[in-house]
PDB file of C-alpha atoms in Angstrom:
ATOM      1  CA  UNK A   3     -71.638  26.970  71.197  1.00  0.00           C
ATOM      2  CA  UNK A   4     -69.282  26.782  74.045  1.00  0.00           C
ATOM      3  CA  UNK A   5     -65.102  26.325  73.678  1.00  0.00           C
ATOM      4  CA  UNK A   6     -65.491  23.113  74.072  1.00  0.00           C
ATOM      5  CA  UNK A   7     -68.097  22.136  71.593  1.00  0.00           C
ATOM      6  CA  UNK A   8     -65.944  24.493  69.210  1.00  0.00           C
ATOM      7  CA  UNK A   9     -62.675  22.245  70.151  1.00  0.00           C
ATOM      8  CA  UNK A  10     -64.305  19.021  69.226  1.00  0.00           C
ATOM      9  CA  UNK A  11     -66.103  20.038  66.067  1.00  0.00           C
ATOM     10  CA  UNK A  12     -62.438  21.014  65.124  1.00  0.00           C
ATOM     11  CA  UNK A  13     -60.754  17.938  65.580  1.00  0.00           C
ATOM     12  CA  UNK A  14     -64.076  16.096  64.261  1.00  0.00           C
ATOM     13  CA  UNK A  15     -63.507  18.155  60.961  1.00  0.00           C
ATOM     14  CA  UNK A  16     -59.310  17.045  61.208  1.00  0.00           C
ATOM     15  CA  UNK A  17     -59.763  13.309  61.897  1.00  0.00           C
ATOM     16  CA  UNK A  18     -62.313  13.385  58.650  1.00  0.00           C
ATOM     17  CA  UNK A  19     -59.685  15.115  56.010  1.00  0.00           C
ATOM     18  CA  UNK A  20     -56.854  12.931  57.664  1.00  0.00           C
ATOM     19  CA  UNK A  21     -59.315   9.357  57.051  1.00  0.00           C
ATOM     20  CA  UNK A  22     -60.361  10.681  53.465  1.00  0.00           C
ATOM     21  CA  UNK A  23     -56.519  10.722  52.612  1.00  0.00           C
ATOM     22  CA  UNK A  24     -55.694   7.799  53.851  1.00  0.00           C
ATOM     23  CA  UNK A  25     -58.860   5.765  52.220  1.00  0.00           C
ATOM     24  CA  UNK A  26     -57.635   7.657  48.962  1.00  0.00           C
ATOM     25  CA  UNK A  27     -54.159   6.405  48.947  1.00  0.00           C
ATOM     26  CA  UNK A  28     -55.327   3.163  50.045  1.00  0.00           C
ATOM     27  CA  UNK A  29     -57.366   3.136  47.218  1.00  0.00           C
ATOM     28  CA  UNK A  30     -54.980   4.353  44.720  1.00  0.00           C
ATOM     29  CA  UNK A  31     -52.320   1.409  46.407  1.00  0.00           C
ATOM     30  CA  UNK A  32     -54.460  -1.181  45.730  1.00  0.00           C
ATOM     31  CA  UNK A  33     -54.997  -0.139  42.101  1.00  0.00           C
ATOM     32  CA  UNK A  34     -51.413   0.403  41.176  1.00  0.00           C
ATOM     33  CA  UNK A  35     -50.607  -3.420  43.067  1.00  0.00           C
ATOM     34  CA  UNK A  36     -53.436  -4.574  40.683  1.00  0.00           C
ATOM     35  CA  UNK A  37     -51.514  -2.776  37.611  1.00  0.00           C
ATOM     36  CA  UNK A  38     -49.470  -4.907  35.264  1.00  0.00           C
ATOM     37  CA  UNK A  39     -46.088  -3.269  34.438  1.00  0.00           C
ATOM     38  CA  UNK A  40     -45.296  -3.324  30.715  1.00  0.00           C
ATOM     39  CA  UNK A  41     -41.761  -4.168  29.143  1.00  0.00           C
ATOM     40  CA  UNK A  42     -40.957  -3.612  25.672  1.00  0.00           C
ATOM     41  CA  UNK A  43     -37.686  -5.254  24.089  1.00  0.00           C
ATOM     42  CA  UNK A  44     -35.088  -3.211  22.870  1.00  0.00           C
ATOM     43  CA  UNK A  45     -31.628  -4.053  20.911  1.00  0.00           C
ATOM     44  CA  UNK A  46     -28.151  -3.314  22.488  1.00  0.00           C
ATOM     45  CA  UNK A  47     -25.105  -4.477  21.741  1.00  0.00           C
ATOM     46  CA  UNK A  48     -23.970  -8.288  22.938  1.00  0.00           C
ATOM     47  CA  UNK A  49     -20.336  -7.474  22.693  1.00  0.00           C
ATOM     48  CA  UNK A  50     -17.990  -4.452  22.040  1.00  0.00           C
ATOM     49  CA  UNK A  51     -18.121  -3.245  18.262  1.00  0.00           C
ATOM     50  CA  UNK A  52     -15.931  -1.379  16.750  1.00  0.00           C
ATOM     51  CA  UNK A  53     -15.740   1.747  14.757  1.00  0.00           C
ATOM     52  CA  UNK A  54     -16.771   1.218  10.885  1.00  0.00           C
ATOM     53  CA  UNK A  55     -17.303  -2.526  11.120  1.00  0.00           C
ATOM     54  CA  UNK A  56     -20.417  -4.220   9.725  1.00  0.00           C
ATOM     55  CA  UNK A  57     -22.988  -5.474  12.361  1.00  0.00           C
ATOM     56  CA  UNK A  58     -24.351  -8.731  12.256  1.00  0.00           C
ATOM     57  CA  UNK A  59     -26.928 -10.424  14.227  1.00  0.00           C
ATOM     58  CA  UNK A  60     -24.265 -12.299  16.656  1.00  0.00           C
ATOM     59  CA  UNK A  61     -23.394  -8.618  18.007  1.00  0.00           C
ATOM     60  CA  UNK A  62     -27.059  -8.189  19.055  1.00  0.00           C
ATOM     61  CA  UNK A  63     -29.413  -9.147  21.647  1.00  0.00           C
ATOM     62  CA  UNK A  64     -32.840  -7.894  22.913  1.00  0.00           C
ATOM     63  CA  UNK A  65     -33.114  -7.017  26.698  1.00  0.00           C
ATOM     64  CA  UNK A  66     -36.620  -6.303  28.453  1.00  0.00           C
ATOM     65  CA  UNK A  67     -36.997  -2.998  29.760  1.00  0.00           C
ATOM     66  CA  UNK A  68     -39.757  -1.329  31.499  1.00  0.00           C
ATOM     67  CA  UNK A  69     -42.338   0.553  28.757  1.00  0.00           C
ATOM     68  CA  UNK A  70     -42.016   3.886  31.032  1.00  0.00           C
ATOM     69  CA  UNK A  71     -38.131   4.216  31.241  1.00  0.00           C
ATOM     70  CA  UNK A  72     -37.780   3.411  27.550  1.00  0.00           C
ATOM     71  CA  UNK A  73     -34.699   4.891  26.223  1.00  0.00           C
ATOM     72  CA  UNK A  74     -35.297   7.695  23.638  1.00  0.00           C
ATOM     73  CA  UNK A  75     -34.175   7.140  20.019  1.00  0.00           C
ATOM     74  CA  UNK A  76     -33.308   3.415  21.143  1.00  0.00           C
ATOM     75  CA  UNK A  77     -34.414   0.680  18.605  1.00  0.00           C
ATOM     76  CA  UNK A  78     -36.629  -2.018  19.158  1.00  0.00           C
ATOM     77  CA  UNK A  79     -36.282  -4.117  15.547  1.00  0.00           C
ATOM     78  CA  UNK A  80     -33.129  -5.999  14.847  1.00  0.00           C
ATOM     79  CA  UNK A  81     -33.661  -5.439  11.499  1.00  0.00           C
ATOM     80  CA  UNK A  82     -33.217  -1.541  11.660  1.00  0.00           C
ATOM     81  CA  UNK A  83     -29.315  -2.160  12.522  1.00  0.00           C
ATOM     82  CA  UNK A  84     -28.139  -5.724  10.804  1.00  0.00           C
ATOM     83  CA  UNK A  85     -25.569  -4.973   7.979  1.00  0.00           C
ATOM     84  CA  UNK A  86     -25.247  -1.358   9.091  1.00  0.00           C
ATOM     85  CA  UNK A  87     -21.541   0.205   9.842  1.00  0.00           C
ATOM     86  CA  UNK A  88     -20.730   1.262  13.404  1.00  0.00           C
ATOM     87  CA  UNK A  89     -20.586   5.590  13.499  1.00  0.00           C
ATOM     88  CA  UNK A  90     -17.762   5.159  16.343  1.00  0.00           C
ATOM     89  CA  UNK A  91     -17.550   2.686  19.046  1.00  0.00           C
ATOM     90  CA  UNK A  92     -20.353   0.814  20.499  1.00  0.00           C
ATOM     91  CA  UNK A  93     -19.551  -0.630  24.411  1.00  0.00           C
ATOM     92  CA  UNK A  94     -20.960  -3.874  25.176  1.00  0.00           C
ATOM     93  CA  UNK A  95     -24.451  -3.417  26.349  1.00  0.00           C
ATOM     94  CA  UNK A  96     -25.390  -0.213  25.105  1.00  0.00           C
ATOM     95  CA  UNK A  97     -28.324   0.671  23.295  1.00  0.00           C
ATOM     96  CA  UNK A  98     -27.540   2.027  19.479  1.00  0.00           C
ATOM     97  CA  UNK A  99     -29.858   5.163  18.339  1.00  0.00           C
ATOM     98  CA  UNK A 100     -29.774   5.640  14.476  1.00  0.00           C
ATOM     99  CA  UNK A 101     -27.643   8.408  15.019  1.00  0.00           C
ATOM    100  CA  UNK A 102     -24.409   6.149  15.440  1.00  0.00           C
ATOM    101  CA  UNK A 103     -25.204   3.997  12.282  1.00  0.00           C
ATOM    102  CA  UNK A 104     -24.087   4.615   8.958  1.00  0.00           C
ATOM    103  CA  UNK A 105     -26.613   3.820   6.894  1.00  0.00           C
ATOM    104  CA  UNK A 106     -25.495   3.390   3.541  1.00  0.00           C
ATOM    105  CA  UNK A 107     -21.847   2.275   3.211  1.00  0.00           C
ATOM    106  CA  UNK A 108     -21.020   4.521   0.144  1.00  0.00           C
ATOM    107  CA  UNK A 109     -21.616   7.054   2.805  1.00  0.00           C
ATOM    108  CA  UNK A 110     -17.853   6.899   4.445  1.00  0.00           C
ATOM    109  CA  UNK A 111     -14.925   6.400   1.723  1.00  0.00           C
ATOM    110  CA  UNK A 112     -12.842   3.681   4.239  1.00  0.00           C
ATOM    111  CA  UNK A 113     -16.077   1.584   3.843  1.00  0.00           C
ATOM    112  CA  UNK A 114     -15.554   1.593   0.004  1.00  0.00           C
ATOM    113  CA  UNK A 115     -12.536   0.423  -0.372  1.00  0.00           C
ATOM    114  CA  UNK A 116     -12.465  -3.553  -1.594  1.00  0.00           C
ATOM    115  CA  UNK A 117     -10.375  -5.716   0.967  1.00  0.00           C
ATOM    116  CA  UNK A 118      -6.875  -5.520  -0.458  1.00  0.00           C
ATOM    117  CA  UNK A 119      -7.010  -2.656  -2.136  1.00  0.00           C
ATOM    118  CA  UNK A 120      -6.006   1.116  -1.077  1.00  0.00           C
ATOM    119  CA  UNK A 121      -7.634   4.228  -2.283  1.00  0.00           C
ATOM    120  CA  UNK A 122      -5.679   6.717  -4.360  1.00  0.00           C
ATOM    121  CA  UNK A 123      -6.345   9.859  -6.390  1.00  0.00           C
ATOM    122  CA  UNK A 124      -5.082  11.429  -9.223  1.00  0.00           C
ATOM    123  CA  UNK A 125      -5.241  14.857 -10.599  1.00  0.00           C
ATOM    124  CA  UNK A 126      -7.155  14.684 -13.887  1.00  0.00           C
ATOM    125  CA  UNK A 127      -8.764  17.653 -15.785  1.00  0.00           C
ATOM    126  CA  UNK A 128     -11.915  17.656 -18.301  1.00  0.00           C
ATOM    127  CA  UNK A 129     -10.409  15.852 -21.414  1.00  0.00           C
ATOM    128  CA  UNK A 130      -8.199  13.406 -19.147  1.00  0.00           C
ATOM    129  CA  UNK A 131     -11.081  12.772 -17.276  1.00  0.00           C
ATOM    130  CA  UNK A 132     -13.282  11.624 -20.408  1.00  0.00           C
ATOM    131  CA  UNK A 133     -14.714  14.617 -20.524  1.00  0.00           C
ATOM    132  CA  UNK A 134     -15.993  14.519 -16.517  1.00  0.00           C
ATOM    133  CA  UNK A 135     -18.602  11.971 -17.473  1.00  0.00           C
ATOM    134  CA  UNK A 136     -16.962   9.290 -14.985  1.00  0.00           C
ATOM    135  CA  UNK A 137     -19.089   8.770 -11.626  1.00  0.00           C
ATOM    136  CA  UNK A 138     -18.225   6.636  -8.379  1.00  0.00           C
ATOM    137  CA  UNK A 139     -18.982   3.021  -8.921  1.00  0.00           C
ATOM    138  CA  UNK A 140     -17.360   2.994 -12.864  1.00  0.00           C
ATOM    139  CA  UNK A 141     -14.092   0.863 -14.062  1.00  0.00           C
ATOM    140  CA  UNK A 142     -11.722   2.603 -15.813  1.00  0.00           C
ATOM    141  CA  UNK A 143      -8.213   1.836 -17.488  1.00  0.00           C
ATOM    142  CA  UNK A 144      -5.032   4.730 -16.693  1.00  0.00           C
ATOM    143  CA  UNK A 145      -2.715   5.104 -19.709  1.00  0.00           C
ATOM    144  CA  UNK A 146       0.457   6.888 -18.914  1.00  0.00           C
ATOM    145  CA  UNK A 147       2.549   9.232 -21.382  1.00  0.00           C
ATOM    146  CA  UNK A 148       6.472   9.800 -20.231  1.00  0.00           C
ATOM    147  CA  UNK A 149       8.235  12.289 -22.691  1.00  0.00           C
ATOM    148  CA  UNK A 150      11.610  11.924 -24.095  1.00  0.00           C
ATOM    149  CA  UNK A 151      14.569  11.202 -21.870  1.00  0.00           C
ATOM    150  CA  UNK A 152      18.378  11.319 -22.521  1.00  0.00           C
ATOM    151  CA  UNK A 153      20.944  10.250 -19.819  1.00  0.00           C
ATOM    152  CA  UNK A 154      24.629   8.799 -19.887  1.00  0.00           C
ATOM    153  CA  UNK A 155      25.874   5.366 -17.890  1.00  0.00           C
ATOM    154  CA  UNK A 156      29.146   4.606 -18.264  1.00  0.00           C
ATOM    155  CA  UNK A 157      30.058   6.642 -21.432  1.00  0.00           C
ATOM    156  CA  UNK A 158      27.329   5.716 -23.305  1.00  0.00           C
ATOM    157  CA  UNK A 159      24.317   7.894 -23.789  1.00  0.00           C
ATOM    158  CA  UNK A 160      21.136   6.487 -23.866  1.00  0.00           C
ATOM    159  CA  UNK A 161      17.881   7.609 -24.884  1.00  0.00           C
ATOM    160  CA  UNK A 162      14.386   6.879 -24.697  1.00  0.00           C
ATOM    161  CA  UNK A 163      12.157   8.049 -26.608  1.00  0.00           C
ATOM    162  CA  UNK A 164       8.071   9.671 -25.629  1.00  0.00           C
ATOM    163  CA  UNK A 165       5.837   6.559 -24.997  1.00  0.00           C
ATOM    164  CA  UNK A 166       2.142   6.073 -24.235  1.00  0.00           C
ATOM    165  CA  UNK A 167       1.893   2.649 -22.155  1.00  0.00           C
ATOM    166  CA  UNK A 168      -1.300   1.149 -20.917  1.00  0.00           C
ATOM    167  CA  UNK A 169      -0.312   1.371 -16.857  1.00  0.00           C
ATOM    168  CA  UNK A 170      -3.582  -0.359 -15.138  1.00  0.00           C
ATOM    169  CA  UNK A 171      -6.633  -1.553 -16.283  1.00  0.00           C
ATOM    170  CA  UNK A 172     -10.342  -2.489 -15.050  1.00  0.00           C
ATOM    171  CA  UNK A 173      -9.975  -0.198 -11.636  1.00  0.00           C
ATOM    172  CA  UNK A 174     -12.946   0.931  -9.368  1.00  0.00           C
ATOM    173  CA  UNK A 175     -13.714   4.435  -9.315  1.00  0.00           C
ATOM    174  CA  UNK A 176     -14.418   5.092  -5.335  1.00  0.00           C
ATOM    175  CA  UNK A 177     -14.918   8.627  -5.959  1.00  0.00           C
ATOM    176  CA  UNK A 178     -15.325  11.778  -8.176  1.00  0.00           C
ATOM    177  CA  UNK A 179     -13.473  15.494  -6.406  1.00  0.00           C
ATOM    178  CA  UNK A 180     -15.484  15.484  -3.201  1.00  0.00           C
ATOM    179  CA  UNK A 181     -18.687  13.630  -4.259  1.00  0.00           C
ATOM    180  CA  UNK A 182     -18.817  10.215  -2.074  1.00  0.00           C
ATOM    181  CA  UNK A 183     -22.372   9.405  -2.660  1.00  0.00           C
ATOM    182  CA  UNK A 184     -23.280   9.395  -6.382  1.00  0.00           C
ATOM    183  CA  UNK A 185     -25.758  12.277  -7.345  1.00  0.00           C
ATOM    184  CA  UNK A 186     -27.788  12.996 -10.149  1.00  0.00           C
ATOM    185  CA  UNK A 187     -26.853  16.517 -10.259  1.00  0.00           C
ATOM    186  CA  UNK A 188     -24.393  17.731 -12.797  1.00  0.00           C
ATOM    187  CA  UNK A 189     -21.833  19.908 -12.371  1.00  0.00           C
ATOM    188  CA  UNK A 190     -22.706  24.034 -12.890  1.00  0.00           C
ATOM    189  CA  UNK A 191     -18.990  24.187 -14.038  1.00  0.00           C
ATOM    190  CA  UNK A 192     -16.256  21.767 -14.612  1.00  0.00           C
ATOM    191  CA  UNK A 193     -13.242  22.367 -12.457  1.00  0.00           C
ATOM    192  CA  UNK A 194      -9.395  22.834 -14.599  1.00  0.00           C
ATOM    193  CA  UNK A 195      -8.420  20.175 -12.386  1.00  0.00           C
ATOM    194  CA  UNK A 196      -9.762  17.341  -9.768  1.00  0.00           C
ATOM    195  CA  UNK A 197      -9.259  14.396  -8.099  1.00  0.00           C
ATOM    196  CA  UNK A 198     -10.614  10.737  -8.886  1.00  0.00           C
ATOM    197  CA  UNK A 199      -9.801   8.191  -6.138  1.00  0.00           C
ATOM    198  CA  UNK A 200      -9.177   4.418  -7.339  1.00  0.00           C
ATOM    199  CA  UNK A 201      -9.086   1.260  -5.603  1.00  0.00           C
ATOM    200  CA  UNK A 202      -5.777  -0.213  -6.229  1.00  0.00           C
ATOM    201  CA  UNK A 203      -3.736  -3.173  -4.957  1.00  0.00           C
ATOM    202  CA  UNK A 204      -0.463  -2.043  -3.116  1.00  0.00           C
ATOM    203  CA  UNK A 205       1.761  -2.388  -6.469  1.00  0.00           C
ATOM    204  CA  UNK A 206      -0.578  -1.166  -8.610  1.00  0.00           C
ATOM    205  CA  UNK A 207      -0.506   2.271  -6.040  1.00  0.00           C
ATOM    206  CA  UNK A 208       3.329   2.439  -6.534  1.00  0.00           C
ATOM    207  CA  UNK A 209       3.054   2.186 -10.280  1.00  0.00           C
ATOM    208  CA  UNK A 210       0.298   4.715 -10.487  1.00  0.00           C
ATOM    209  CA  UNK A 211       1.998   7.521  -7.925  1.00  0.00           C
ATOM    210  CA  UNK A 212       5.290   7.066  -9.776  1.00  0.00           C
ATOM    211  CA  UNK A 213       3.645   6.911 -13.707  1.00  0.00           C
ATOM    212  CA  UNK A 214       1.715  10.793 -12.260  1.00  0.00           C
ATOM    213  CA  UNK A 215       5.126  12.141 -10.834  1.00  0.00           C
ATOM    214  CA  UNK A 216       6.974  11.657 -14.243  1.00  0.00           C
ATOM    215  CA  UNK A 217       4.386  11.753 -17.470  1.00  0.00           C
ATOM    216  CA  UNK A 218       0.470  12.482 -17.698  1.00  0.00           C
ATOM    217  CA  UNK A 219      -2.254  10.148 -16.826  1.00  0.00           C
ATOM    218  CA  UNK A 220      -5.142   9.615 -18.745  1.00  0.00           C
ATOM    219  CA  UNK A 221      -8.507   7.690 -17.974  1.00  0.00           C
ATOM    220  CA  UNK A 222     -10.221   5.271 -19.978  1.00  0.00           C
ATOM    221  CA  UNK A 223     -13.801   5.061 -19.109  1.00  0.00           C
ATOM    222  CA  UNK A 224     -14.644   0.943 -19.534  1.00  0.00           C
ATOM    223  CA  UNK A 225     -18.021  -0.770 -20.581  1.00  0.00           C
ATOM    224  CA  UNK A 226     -20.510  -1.808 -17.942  1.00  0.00           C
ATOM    225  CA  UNK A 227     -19.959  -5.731 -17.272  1.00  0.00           C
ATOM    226  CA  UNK A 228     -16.483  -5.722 -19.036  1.00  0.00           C
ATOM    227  CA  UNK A 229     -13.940  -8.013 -17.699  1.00  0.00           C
ATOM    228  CA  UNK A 230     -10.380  -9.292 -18.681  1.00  0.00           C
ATOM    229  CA  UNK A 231      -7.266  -7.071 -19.426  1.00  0.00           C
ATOM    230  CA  UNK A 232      -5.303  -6.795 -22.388  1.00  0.00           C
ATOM    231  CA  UNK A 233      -1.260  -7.321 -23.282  1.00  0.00           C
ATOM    232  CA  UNK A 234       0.320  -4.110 -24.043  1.00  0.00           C
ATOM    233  CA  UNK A 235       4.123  -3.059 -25.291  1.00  0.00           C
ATOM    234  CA  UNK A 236       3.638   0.684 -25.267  1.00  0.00           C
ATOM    235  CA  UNK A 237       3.231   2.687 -28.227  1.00  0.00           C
ATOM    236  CA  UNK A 238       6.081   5.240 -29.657  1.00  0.00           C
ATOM    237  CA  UNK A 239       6.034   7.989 -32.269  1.00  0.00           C
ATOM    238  CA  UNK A 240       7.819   5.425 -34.705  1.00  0.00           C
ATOM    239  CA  UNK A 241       4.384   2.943 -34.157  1.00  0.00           C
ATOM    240  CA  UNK A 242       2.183   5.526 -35.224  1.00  0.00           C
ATOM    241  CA  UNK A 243       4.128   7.429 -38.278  1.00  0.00           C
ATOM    242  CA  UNK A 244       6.981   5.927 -40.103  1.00  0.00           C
ATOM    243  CA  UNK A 245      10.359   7.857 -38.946  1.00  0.00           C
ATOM    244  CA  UNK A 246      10.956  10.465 -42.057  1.00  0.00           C
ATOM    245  CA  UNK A 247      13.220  13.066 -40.609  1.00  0.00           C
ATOM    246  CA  UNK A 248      16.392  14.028 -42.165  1.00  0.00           C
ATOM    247  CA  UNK A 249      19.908  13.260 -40.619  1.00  0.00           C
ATOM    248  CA  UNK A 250      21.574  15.913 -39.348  1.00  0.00           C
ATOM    249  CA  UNK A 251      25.134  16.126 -38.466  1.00  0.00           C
TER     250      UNK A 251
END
């Protein structure tokens, strides 16, 4: 076979590689033109939420989006988000992954707290704390005990003597030391002293901060379903024993 045979057998062998590809992608073009791109709905947010507010349907719409650039961890059913509590904040059009929901609202303390009302703790201990068989979610009545005080106005000396005094009555318990979602487990050991948060109005905050910083609380634990409150004076050593002392000079 001469040079030139050799040349054309060559390019013969080129053009049919080059033709193959191109029948092959026109193949493959005209498949794909033929294919029918998918969509899939997904949920993002309609308007700007923001952080720890309670999302309703009007905050939501579904947008189309194609099947193969569907957003990881985005969510598809309505459902999966409506009445849940915004994580942080949520811009207008973005998708929301479970990961900035809060799922239950006992979850986040600020959630807990009735409209109105502020949450407070107090320092309680075993017996103050009915023996630390309160849990999140009970009602409970604070008594207050102020000890014996003596002071002088204008020449005269006054004195008041110990009292016990029903301070507030039929208040939430939000939460027990650092427990915000209520568990089943008990305690291994009961601290000498913890905190119990209560939902409170304004007022009732003042009286219960000032009632701590001069006597002793003590918690009531109320029945389940209990309403209504009860008139009170205050009770004083004379109410319980009759006064029997001597008089001394």
């Amino acid at each position: 076979m001469n040079k030139f045979n050799k040349k054309i057998l060559l390019v013969a062998i080129i053009l049919s590689v080059i033709t193959a590809y191109l029948s092959l992608s026109y193949i493959k073009g005209i498949k794909n033109a033929n294919k029918k791109e998918e969509y899939i709905n997904i949920v993002v947010a309609k308007q700007d939420i923001l952080p720890r507010y309670k999302i309703t349907a009007e905050m939501l719409e579904e947008i189309k989006v194609l099947k193969e650039s569907h957003i990881v961890n985005s969510i598809q059913d309505e459902s999966k988000i409506i009445g849940k509590y915004s994580k942080g904040k949520i811009l207008k059009g973005e998708v929301i992954p479970k990961d900035r929901l809060i799922e239950e609202k006992d979850k986040d303390l600020s959630l807990r707290i009735p409209k109105g009302k502020r949450a407070i703790s107090v320092a309680i201990d075993e017996i103050s704390g009915v023996a630390d068989l309160i849990k999140p979610g009970d009602f409970v009545d604070v008594y207050v005990t102020v000890d014996k005080k003596d002071f002088k106005s204008g020449g005269i000396k006054m004195a008041y003597p110990p009292i016990t005094k029903l301070l507030l009555q039929d208040k939430l318990v939000l939460s027990v030391s650092k427990d915000m979602i209520r568990k089943e487990e008990e305690r291994k050991e009961v601290p000498m002293k913890y905190p119990v948060t209560l939902a409170v109005t304004p007022l009732e905050g003042e009286k219960l901060v000032h009632g701590e910083d001069i006597g002793r609380l003590k918690l009531a634990l109320r029945p389940i379903r209990e309403k209504g409150t009860h008139k009170t004076f205050g009770t004083i050593r004379e109410n319980i024993v009759p006064p029997k002392g001597k008089y001394i000079k």
